[in-house]
Coordinates of C-alpha atoms in Angstrom, one line a residue:
M1 CA -75.5 26.3 29.6
R2 CA -75.0 27.2 33.2
I3 CA -75.0 23.6 34.4
S4 CA -72.6 22.5 31.7
L5 CA -70.1 25.2 32.4
L6 CA -70.3 24.8 36.1
A7 CA -69.8 21.1 35.7
L8 CA -66.8 21.7 33.4
F9 CA -65.1 24.0 36.0
F10 CA -66.0 21.6 38.8
C11 CA -64.6 18.6 37.1
N12 CA -61.4 20.3 36.2
F13 CA -61.0 21.3 39.8
I14 CA -61.7 17.9 41.2
S15 CA -59.6 16.0 38.6
A16 CA -56.6 18.2 39.2
Q17 CA -56.7 17.3 42.9
T18 CA -57.2 13.6 42.6
Q19 CA -55.1 12.3 39.7
Y20 CA -51.7 12.6 41.5
P21 CA -50.2 10.3 44.2
K22 CA -50.6 11.8 47.6
D23 CA -48.0 9.9 49.7
Y24 CA -45.3 9.0 47.3
F25 CA -43.0 12.0 47.8
R26 CA -41.4 13.3 51.1
P27 CA -40.5 16.9 51.7
P28 CA -37.1 18.1 50.2
L29 CA -36.1 19.7 53.5
D30 CA -36.2 18.4 57.1
I31 CA -37.5 21.6 58.6
P32 CA -41.2 22.6 58.7
M33 CA -42.4 23.5 55.2
Q34 CA -43.0 27.3 54.9
L35 CA -43.6 29.1 51.6
S36 CA -42.0 32.3 50.5
G37 CA -43.6 31.8 47.0
N38 CA -46.2 29.4 45.7
F39 CA -47.2 27.8 42.4
G40 CA -48.6 30.2 39.9
E41 CA -47.5 33.3 41.7
L42 CA -47.2 36.2 39.3
R43 CA -43.6 37.0 38.4
P44 CA -41.8 39.1 35.7
N45 CA -42.6 37.5 32.3
H46 CA -43.6 34.2 33.9
F47 CA -45.8 32.3 36.3
H48 CA -43.9 30.8 39.2
A49 CA -43.2 27.1 38.4
G50 CA -43.1 25.6 41.9
F51 CA -42.6 26.4 45.6
D52 CA -40.1 28.7 47.1
L53 CA -39.3 27.1 50.4
K54 CA -37.9 29.1 53.3
T55 CA -34.6 28.0 54.7
N56 CA -34.5 30.0 58.0
Q57 CA -32.9 32.9 56.1
R58 CA -29.7 31.1 55.7
E59 CA -27.8 28.8 53.4
G60 CA -26.5 25.3 53.9
L61 CA -29.6 23.3 54.9
N62 CA -29.7 19.7 53.9
V63 CA -31.7 19.0 50.7
Y64 CA -33.0 15.5 50.1
A65 CA -34.3 13.5 47.2
I66 CA -38.1 13.3 47.6
A67 CA -38.2 9.7 46.2
D68 CA -36.1 7.1 44.5
G69 CA -34.9 7.9 41.0
Y70 CA -31.9 9.2 39.2
V71 CA -30.3 12.6 38.5
S72 CA -31.4 13.2 34.9
R73 CA -30.1 16.7 34.5
I74 CA -27.7 19.1 36.1
K75 CA -27.8 22.8 35.2
I76 CA -25.5 25.4 36.7
S77 CA -26.1 29.0 35.5
T78 CA -25.2 32.4 36.8
F79 CA -28.9 33.4 36.5
G80 CA -32.3 31.7 36.8
N81 CA -32.2 28.8 39.2
G82 CA -28.5 29.0 39.7
K83 CA -27.2 25.5 40.7
C84 CA -30.0 23.2 39.9
L85 CA -30.7 19.4 40.0
Y86 CA -33.4 17.4 38.3
I87 CA -34.3 13.9 39.6
T88 CA -36.5 11.7 37.4
H89 CA -38.7 9.2 39.4
P90 CA -40.1 5.9 38.2
N91 CA -43.7 7.0 38.7
G92 CA -43.5 9.5 35.8
Y93 CA -42.6 12.7 37.5
T94 CA -39.4 14.8 37.8
S95 CA -38.4 16.9 40.9
V96 CA -36.4 20.0 40.6
Y97 CA -34.2 21.7 43.2
G98 CA -32.9 25.2 42.5
H99 CA -30.6 27.9 44.0
L100 CA -28.4 25.3 45.6
Q101 CA -25.2 26.2 47.4
T102 CA -23.6 22.9 46.4
T103 CA -24.4 19.4 45.5
I104 CA -23.2 16.5 47.7
G105 CA -21.2 13.2 47.4
P106 CA -21.1 11.4 44.0
I107 CA -23.2 14.2 42.4
Q108 CA -20.7 16.8 43.4
E109 CA -17.8 14.7 42.1
Y110 CA -19.7 14.4 38.7
V111 CA -20.3 18.2 38.7
E112 CA -16.7 19.0 39.4
K113 CA -15.4 16.7 36.7
T114 CA -17.8 18.3 34.2
H115 CA -16.7 21.8 35.1
Y116 CA -13.1 20.8 34.3
A117 CA -13.9 18.8 31.2
E118 CA -15.8 21.7 29.7
K119 CA -13.6 24.4 31.3
S120 CA -16.7 26.3 32.3
F121 CA -18.6 27.3 35.4
E122 CA -21.9 27.3 33.5
I123 CA -22.8 23.7 32.5
E124 CA -25.8 21.7 31.5
V125 CA -25.7 17.9 31.2
F126 CA -28.3 15.2 30.7
L127 CA -27.7 11.9 32.3
K128 CA -28.8 8.3 31.8
P129 CA -30.7 6.3 34.5
D130 CA -27.6 4.3 35.6
E131 CA -25.2 7.2 36.0
L132 CA -26.3 8.9 39.2
P133 CA -29.1 6.9 40.9
V134 CA -30.5 8.2 44.2
T135 CA -32.8 6.9 46.9
K136 CA -35.6 8.5 48.8
G137 CA -34.3 10.7 51.6
Q138 CA -30.7 10.7 50.2
L139 CA -28.8 13.9 50.9
I140 CA -28.2 15.4 47.5
A141 CA -27.3 19.1 48.1
L142 CA -27.2 22.0 50.5
S143 CA -29.6 24.9 50.1
G144 CA -28.3 28.2 48.8
N145 CA -28.8 31.6 47.2
T146 CA -27.4 31.1 43.7
G147 CA -28.7 32.3 40.4
S148 CA -31.4 35.0 40.4
S149 CA -32.5 34.2 43.9
E150 CA -33.2 37.3 46.0
G151 CA -32.4 35.6 49.3
P152 CA -31.6 32.1 50.7
H153 CA -34.3 29.6 49.9
L154 CA -35.0 26.4 48.0
H155 CA -36.8 26.5 44.7
F156 CA -38.8 23.2 44.3
E157 CA -40.8 21.9 41.4
I158 CA -42.5 18.8 40.2
R159 CA -42.9 18.2 36.5
D160 CA -44.4 15.6 34.3
S161 CA -41.4 13.7 33.0
K162 CA -42.8 13.1 29.5
T163 CA -44.4 16.5 28.8
E164 CA -42.2 18.8 31.0
F165 CA -45.4 20.5 32.2
V166 CA -44.9 21.9 35.7
I167 CA -47.5 20.8 38.3
N168 CA -48.7 22.4 41.5
P169 CA -46.9 20.5 44.2
M170 CA -50.0 20.8 46.4
F171 CA -51.5 18.0 44.4
F172 CA -48.9 15.5 45.7
G173 CA -49.9 15.8 49.3
Y174 CA -47.8 18.7 50.4
D175 CA -50.9 20.5 51.5
Q176 CA -50.7 18.4 54.6
N177 CA -47.4 20.2 55.5
I178 CA -48.9 23.7 55.2
N179 CA -51.5 25.4 57.5
D180 CA -53.8 27.9 55.7
S181 CA -57.1 29.0 57.2
K182 CA -57.1 32.5 55.7
K183 CA -59.2 33.7 52.9
P184 CA -57.5 35.4 49.9
T185 CA -57.4 39.2 50.0
I186 CA -59.1 41.1 47.2
S187 CA -57.5 44.5 47.4
S188 CA -58.9 46.1 44.3
V189 CA -61.4 45.6 41.4
Y190 CA -61.1 47.4 38.0
V191 CA -63.7 47.7 35.2
Y192 CA -62.5 48.1 31.6
P193 CA -64.3 49.6 28.7
V194 CA -63.6 46.9 26.1
G195 CA -65.5 48.3 23.1
E196 CA -64.2 51.4 21.4
N197 CA -67.4 53.3 22.2
T198 CA -68.1 51.8 25.6
V199 CA -68.6 54.2 28.5
V200 CA -68.4 53.1 32.1
N201 CA -69.5 55.5 34.9
Q202 CA -69.0 58.3 32.3
S203 CA -65.5 57.2 31.5
K204 CA -63.8 55.6 28.5
Q205 CA -60.8 54.6 30.6
P206 CA -60.4 51.8 33.1
L207 CA -61.8 52.6 36.5
L208 CA -61.0 51.5 40.1
L209 CA -64.2 50.5 41.8
N210 CA -65.0 51.4 45.5
L211 CA -65.5 48.3 47.6
S212 CA -67.5 48.0 50.9
L213 CA -67.2 45.1 53.3
Q214 CA -70.4 43.2 54.0
K215 CA -71.5 41.5 57.3
D216 CA -70.8 38.1 55.8
G217 CA -67.2 39.1 55.0
T218 CA -67.7 39.5 51.3
Y219 CA -67.4 42.7 49.3
L220 CA -69.9 44.8 47.4
A221 CA -68.6 47.1 44.7
E222 CA -70.1 50.4 43.6
K223 CA -72.7 50.1 40.9
I224 CA -71.5 50.2 37.3
K225 CA -73.5 52.3 34.8
A226 CA -72.3 51.3 31.4
N227 CA -73.1 50.7 27.7
G228 CA -71.3 48.4 25.3
K229 CA -68.8 45.7 26.2
I230 CA -66.9 45.7 29.6
G231 CA -64.4 43.4 31.4
F232 CA -63.1 43.1 34.9
G233 CA -59.8 42.8 36.6
I234 CA -58.7 42.1 40.2
N235 CA -55.7 42.5 42.4
A236 CA -55.7 39.5 44.8
V237 CA -53.2 37.7 47.0
D238 CA -53.2 34.9 49.5
F239 CA -51.6 34.4 52.9
D240 CA -51.1 31.2 54.9
D241 CA -51.1 30.9 58.7
V242 CA -47.4 30.9 59.3
S243 CA -45.8 33.6 57.1
N244 CA -46.5 37.1 55.9
N245 CA -45.6 36.4 52.3
R246 CA -48.0 37.6 49.6
N247 CA -48.6 34.4 47.7
G248 CA -50.7 34.0 44.5
V249 CA -54.3 32.8 44.5
F250 CA -55.3 29.4 43.3
N251 CA -58.7 29.7 41.6
V252 CA -60.7 32.7 40.2
T253 CA -64.1 32.6 38.6
G254 CA -66.2 35.4 37.2
F255 CA -70.0 34.8 37.2
L256 CA -72.6 36.9 35.4
N257 CA -76.1 36.4 36.9
G258 CA -74.8 33.2 38.4
D259 CA -73.4 31.8 35.2
P260 CA -69.6 31.2 35.1
K261 CA -68.0 33.3 32.3
Y262 CA -64.3 33.1 33.0
N263 CA -62.2 30.9 35.2
Y264 CA -58.5 30.1 35.8
Q265 CA -56.9 27.6 38.2
F266 CA -53.2 27.2 38.8
N267 CA -52.8 23.4 38.4
T268 CA -50.4 22.7 35.6
Y269 CA -49.0 24.4 32.5
S270 CA -46.0 24.3 30.1
F271 CA -43.0 26.6 29.9
D272 CA -44.1 27.6 26.4
E273 CA -47.1 29.3 28.1
M274 CA -45.2 31.3 30.7
R275 CA -44.9 34.5 28.8
Y276 CA -48.7 34.7 28.4
I277 CA -48.6 36.3 31.9
N278 CA -48.1 39.6 30.1
A279 CA -51.5 39.1 28.4
F280 CA -53.0 37.7 31.5
I281 CA -52.4 40.9 33.5
D282 CA -53.0 44.5 32.8
Y283 CA -49.5 45.0 31.4
P284 CA -49.6 48.8 30.9
R285 CA -50.7 49.3 34.5
Y286 CA -48.0 46.9 35.7
K287 CA -45.3 48.8 33.8
K288 CA -46.5 52.2 35.1
T289 CA -47.3 51.3 38.7
G290 CA -45.8 47.8 39.5
Q291 CA -49.3 46.5 40.3
R292 CA -50.3 43.2 38.7
V293 CA -54.1 43.3 38.0
Q294 CA -55.3 39.9 36.8
K295 CA -57.8 40.3 34.0
L296 CA -61.0 38.3 33.8
F297 CA -61.5 38.7 30.1
M298 CA -59.6 38.4 26.8
K299 CA -59.8 41.2 24.3
T300 CA -58.1 38.9 21.9
P301 CA -58.0 35.2 22.8
F302 CA -54.6 33.7 23.7
A303 CA -53.5 30.1 24.3
L304 CA -53.1 29.9 28.1
S305 CA -54.4 26.5 29.1
I306 CA -55.3 27.3 32.7
I307 CA -58.1 29.6 31.4
K308 CA -61.6 28.2 30.9
T309 CA -64.1 30.7 29.4
D310 CA -67.3 31.2 27.5
S311 CA -67.7 32.2 23.8
L312 CA -67.2 35.9 24.6
H313 CA -64.0 35.2 26.4
G314 CA -65.2 36.8 29.6
V315 CA -66.3 40.1 27.9
I316 CA -69.7 41.3 29.3
P317 CA -72.1 43.1 27.0
V318 CA -74.2 45.6 28.8
E319 CA -77.5 46.0 27.1
P320 CA -80.6 48.2 27.5
N321 CA -83.3 47.2 30.0
L322 CA -81.1 44.5 31.5
A323 CA -79.7 44.9 35.1
S324 CA -77.0 42.3 35.9
T325 CA -74.9 41.2 38.7
Y326 CA -71.2 40.2 38.3
R327 CA -69.6 38.1 41.0
I328 CA -65.9 37.3 41.4
E329 CA -64.9 34.4 43.5
V330 CA -61.3 33.9 44.6
S331 CA -60.1 30.9 46.5
D332 CA -56.9 29.3 47.6
Y333 CA -56.0 25.6 47.3
F334 CA -57.5 24.9 50.7
G335 CA -60.9 26.1 49.7
N336 CA -60.8 29.4 51.6
L337 CA -62.9 31.7 49.5
N338 CA -63.5 35.4 49.2
S339 CA -65.9 37.2 46.8
V340 CA -67.0 40.6 45.5
T341 CA -70.3 41.4 43.9
V342 CA -70.6 44.2 41.2
P343 CA -74.1 45.5 40.3
I344 CA -74.4 46.5 36.6
E345 CA -77.0 48.5 34.8
Y346 CA -77.3 50.1 31.4
D347 CA -76.7 53.8 31.0
S348 CA -76.1 56.0 28.0
E349 CA -74.7 59.1 29.6
T350 CA -72.1 61.2 27.8
P351 CA -68.5 60.5 28.9
I352 CA -66.7 63.0 31.1
V353 CA -63.4 61.1 30.8
N354 CA -62.4 60.3 27.3
A355 CA -60.1 57.6 26.1
E356 CA -56.4 58.4 25.9
P357 CA -55.7 60.3 22.6
I358 CA -54.1 58.4 19.8
T359 CA -51.2 60.4 18.2
S360 CA -49.6 57.7 16.1
K361 CA -50.0 57.3 12.4
Y362 CA -48.9 53.6 12.5
F363 CA -51.0 50.6 13.3
I364 CA -50.1 47.1 14.3
H365 CA -52.3 44.1 13.3
A366 CA -51.2 41.5 15.8
N367 CA -51.9 38.6 13.5
K368 CA -49.9 40.0 10.5
D369 CA -46.3 40.8 9.7
S370 CA -45.4 44.5 10.0
N371 CA -42.3 46.3 8.9
F372 CA -41.5 50.0 9.6
E373 CA -38.5 51.8 8.1
K374 CA -37.1 55.3 8.1
D375 CA -33.7 56.6 7.0
N376 CA -31.1 53.9 7.9
M377 CA -33.1 52.0 10.5
S378 CA -36.0 49.6 10.5
V379 CA -38.0 47.2 12.7
F380 CA -39.8 44.0 11.7
F381 CA -42.6 42.5 13.8
P382 CA -43.5 38.9 12.7
A383 CA -47.2 37.9 13.1
G384 CA -47.8 36.9 16.7
T385 CA -45.3 39.3 18.2
F386 CA -48.1 41.1 20.1
Y387 CA -51.3 39.9 21.7
D388 CA -53.6 42.8 20.6
D389 CA -53.8 45.3 17.7
F390 CA -52.6 48.8 18.7
N391 CA -51.4 52.1 17.4
L392 CA -47.6 52.2 17.3
N393 CA -45.4 55.2 17.9
F394 CA -42.4 54.9 15.6
D395 CA -39.7 57.3 14.6
V396 CA -36.0 57.6 13.8
K397 CA -34.1 60.7 15.0
N398 CA -30.8 61.7 16.5
N399 CA -29.3 58.3 15.4
M400 CA -31.8 56.3 17.4
I401 CA -34.9 54.3 16.6
Y402 CA -38.0 54.9 18.7
I403 CA -40.2 51.9 18.9
H404 CA -43.2 52.8 21.1
D405 CA -42.8 52.5 25.0
D406 CA -42.5 49.5 27.1
V407 CA -46.2 49.5 28.0
I408 CA -47.3 47.1 25.3
P409 CA -46.4 43.4 26.1
V410 CA -44.3 41.6 23.5
H411 CA -44.7 37.8 23.2
S412 CA -41.9 36.9 20.8
N413 CA -38.8 38.5 19.3
F414 CA -38.9 41.3 16.8
T415 CA -35.9 42.4 14.7
I416 CA -34.1 45.8 14.7
T417 CA -31.8 46.7 11.8
I418 CA -29.5 49.7 11.7
K419 CA -27.1 50.7 8.9
D420 CA -24.1 52.6 10.2
S421 CA -22.7 55.6 8.4
I422 CA -20.9 57.2 11.4
Y423 CA -18.2 54.9 12.7
P424 CA -15.0 54.0 10.9
E425 CA -14.5 50.4 9.8
N426 CA -11.9 49.7 12.5
L427 CA -14.5 50.4 15.3
R428 CA -17.5 48.5 13.9
D429 CA -16.5 45.3 15.7
K430 CA -17.0 47.2 18.9
L431 CA -20.6 48.3 18.2
F432 CA -23.8 46.7 19.4
I433 CA -27.5 47.6 19.3
G434 CA -28.4 48.7 22.7
R435 CA -31.7 49.6 24.4
I436 CA -31.3 53.1 25.7
S437 CA -33.3 54.4 28.7
G438 CA -31.9 57.7 30.0
N439 CA -28.2 57.1 30.8
S440 CA -28.7 53.3 30.8
K441 CA -27.7 51.2 27.8
S442 CA -28.5 47.5 27.8
Y443 CA -26.9 45.0 25.5
N444 CA -28.7 43.1 22.8
A445 CA -26.9 40.2 21.0
T446 CA -26.0 41.8 17.7
T447 CA -24.9 40.4 14.4
R448 CA -23.0 42.4 11.8
N449 CA -22.8 42.2 8.0
G450 CA -20.5 44.9 6.8
D451 CA -22.1 48.2 7.9
V452 CA -25.5 46.6 8.7
F453 CA -26.3 45.6 12.3
T454 CA -29.1 43.4 13.4
A455 CA -30.5 42.5 16.9
K456 CA -33.6 40.9 18.3
S457 CA -35.6 42.1 21.3
K458 CA -38.7 41.3 23.4
T459 CA -38.9 44.8 24.9
L460 CA -40.1 48.0 23.1
G461 CA -38.3 51.3 23.6
Q462 CA -35.5 53.3 22.2
F463 CA -32.5 51.7 20.5
G464 CA -29.3 52.8 18.9
L465 CA -25.7 51.8 18.1
V466 CA -23.5 51.8 21.1
L467 CA -19.7 51.9 20.9
D468 CA -17.8 49.8 23.5
T469 CA -14.0 50.1 23.5
I470 CA -13.7 49.9 27.3
A471 CA -12.1 46.7 28.7
P472 CA -13.7 44.9 31.6
V473 CA -12.5 45.5 35.1
I474 CA -10.9 42.9 37.4
K475 CA -10.2 43.6 41.0
I476 CA -8.7 41.2 43.6
T477 CA -10.5 41.3 47.0
K478 CA -7.3 40.8 49.0
A479 CA -3.9 41.2 47.5
I480 CA -1.7 38.1 47.4
Q481 CA 1.2 39.3 45.3
D482 CA 4.5 37.5 46.4
K483 CA 2.8 36.4 49.7
W484 CA 2.7 33.0 51.4
I485 CA -1.0 32.0 51.6
T486 CA -0.8 28.5 52.8
D487 CA -3.8 28.7 55.1
T488 CA -6.0 30.6 52.7
K489 CA -9.0 28.5 51.6
A490 CA -10.2 30.6 48.6
I491 CA -9.4 33.6 46.5
Q492 CA -11.9 36.1 45.2
F493 CA -12.2 38.8 42.5
T494 CA -14.8 41.3 41.5
I495 CA -15.3 41.5 37.7
G496 CA -17.5 43.9 35.7
D497 CA -18.1 45.6 32.4
S498 CA -19.8 49.0 32.1
L499 CA -21.4 48.6 28.6
S500 CA -21.8 45.4 26.6
G501 CA -21.4 43.1 29.7
I502 CA -19.2 40.1 30.4
K503 CA -19.3 37.3 27.9
S504 CA -16.7 35.0 29.5
Y505 CA -14.1 34.7 32.1
N506 CA -11.4 32.1 32.8
G507 CA -8.9 31.5 35.6
Y508 CA -5.5 29.7 35.3
I509 CA -3.0 28.5 37.9
N510 CA 0.4 27.6 36.5
G511 CA -1.2 27.6 33.1
D512 CA -3.9 25.1 33.9
W513 CA -7.6 26.1 33.8
V514 CA -9.2 26.2 37.3
L515 CA -12.8 26.7 38.4
F516 CA -14.0 30.1 39.5
E517 CA -17.7 30.3 40.5
Y518 CA -19.5 33.4 39.6
D519 CA -22.2 35.2 41.7
N520 CA -24.1 37.7 39.5
K521 CA -25.5 39.5 42.6
T522 CA -22.1 40.6 43.9
R523 CA -20.2 40.2 40.5
K524 CA -17.6 38.2 42.4
I525 CA -15.7 35.1 41.1
T526 CA -14.3 32.7 43.7
H527 CA -11.8 29.8 43.5
K528 CA -11.5 27.3 46.3
F529 CA -7.9 26.1 46.5
E530 CA -7.2 22.4 46.0
D531 CA -3.7 21.2 46.9
A532 CA -3.7 18.8 44.0
R533 CA -3.9 21.7 41.6
L534 CA -1.1 23.7 43.3
A535 CA 2.7 23.6 43.2
E536 CA 4.8 23.5 46.3
G537 CA 6.1 27.0 46.8
A538 CA 5.7 29.4 43.8
N539 CA 2.4 29.6 41.9
D540 CA 1.2 31.8 39.0
L541 CA -2.4 33.0 38.8
K542 CA -4.0 34.5 35.7
I543 CA -7.6 35.8 35.2
E544 CA -8.9 36.8 31.8
V545 CA -12.3 38.5 31.2
I546 CA -13.8 39.2 27.8
D547 CA -16.9 41.3 27.2
N548 CA -19.6 40.8 24.5
V549 CA -17.8 42.9 21.8
G550 CA -14.4 41.3 22.4
N551 CA -12.7 43.7 24.7
S552 CA -10.5 41.8 27.2
A553 CA -8.7 42.4 30.5
I554 CA -6.0 40.2 32.1
F555 CA -5.0 40.1 35.8
E556 CA -1.8 38.3 36.8
T557 CA -0.3 37.7 40.2
H558 CA 2.3 35.4 41.8
F559 CA 1.9 33.7 45.2
F560 CA 3.5 31.1 47.4
R561 CA 1.9 28.1 49.1
S562 CA 3.2 25.1 51.0
Q563 CA 1.6 21.7 50.9
Q564 CA 3.3 20.9 54.2
K565 CA 0.7 21.8 56.9

């Protein structure tokens, strides 16, 4: 068994590194490659799908096509990857370039025509091979900070064109552009009582283990005295030689007495698997502390393809008269390896620390539909909404529905239904089901059928009907009323909505729609003046903003501009 499992892991590792072309693609930037985020890094609700490449903390660096191909998709969004290009290559792979400041040349001409054809800043188009061909090394864009980027950088991916699976870019030879001689850092190891009656070091709750550094650079954990079933979790990160960024690790394997029991390697996976990160980590600890502990076991199996495990899914049974050793090996793509050894022996001592008390009278079977109803509110959980069975806290009081706390990960949407008996009919179009946390109210897309409101959510918590009769706010950055602004290159507004959020905005000059780009980080919309869209002398400008329940605001102004410069 040991030989076959080791061979399986080893073959997976080797094949992942050898099946991809190593010298087909060039770097997307012409500066030395430095990572601020790597493939598989743990992010909120997803694994990172590619590289985040540093751009010297500024925007406007040249971005190049990494090989011949054609622009197959253009997506411009106010969130996510912001301005994003997809180039499909003839060798079966697609490269992705995100958070762009702008595209260049024929691509930008196509983008601008699409904006005006659809009268929208947010666009998504799929192109045919003969529409926008590109050559290797062609300048296609400038790097930026658009979308959900937290600072200037280039998000870069390589995907399988047929399956859409994302692939670790290291496999395509980009490891030659990165220096990394540092071992991953294992900052903490946790042990989990998996069985209901399991006791570990006289505790029925997860424990942080003390680690001691050994002469060979590895770690030795304090001895575990346990009975029943246990599992392990680690907090580990990786650093390269040229930056201080805390990157994700590449490969982790747990061995029991030398036999591999649980392994994962960040080589390739699908977008459908991304949300399994919430089962992959200790989600309650993450929500309470912000710490992402990577578990080395599955209490209930889930379909994350990067994981290879034994029949017990990494769970370790601790049995009488058997002393064991558990070893965790953590490595980066370059083979730098760190490890920690955990001695285990059987012990039947009485627990001093008991499991957290269960106060709920409701129970969720993860593989079955569940519906809970009280008064005028209900919640429906389809089978598969959750990863594990658990005791649910549920109640309806003070015109709100309480659906546990956001410490249980949700994999797919559940449905909340509220029947209103408070608001008059003329206000019901201004209601939405909001998630309420203190003074914060977040919008959920809500449908209405008479006095019954329905919304879906992937986050547990407290919900209720929220009334929004407040119009959005529009503020001009610099007043232009009745002014000559011939030399002004752009005009900017701040827009916002305090409750349901902005659904749409539009700008018009002399009655014609014009493009305003939106930056969600600053809540600013910007229009760059084009003489062809302006009249000589007097011009009228109008901005209209609509929120998610239909409240609208209009800003109008009048300015002068000369085409004679």
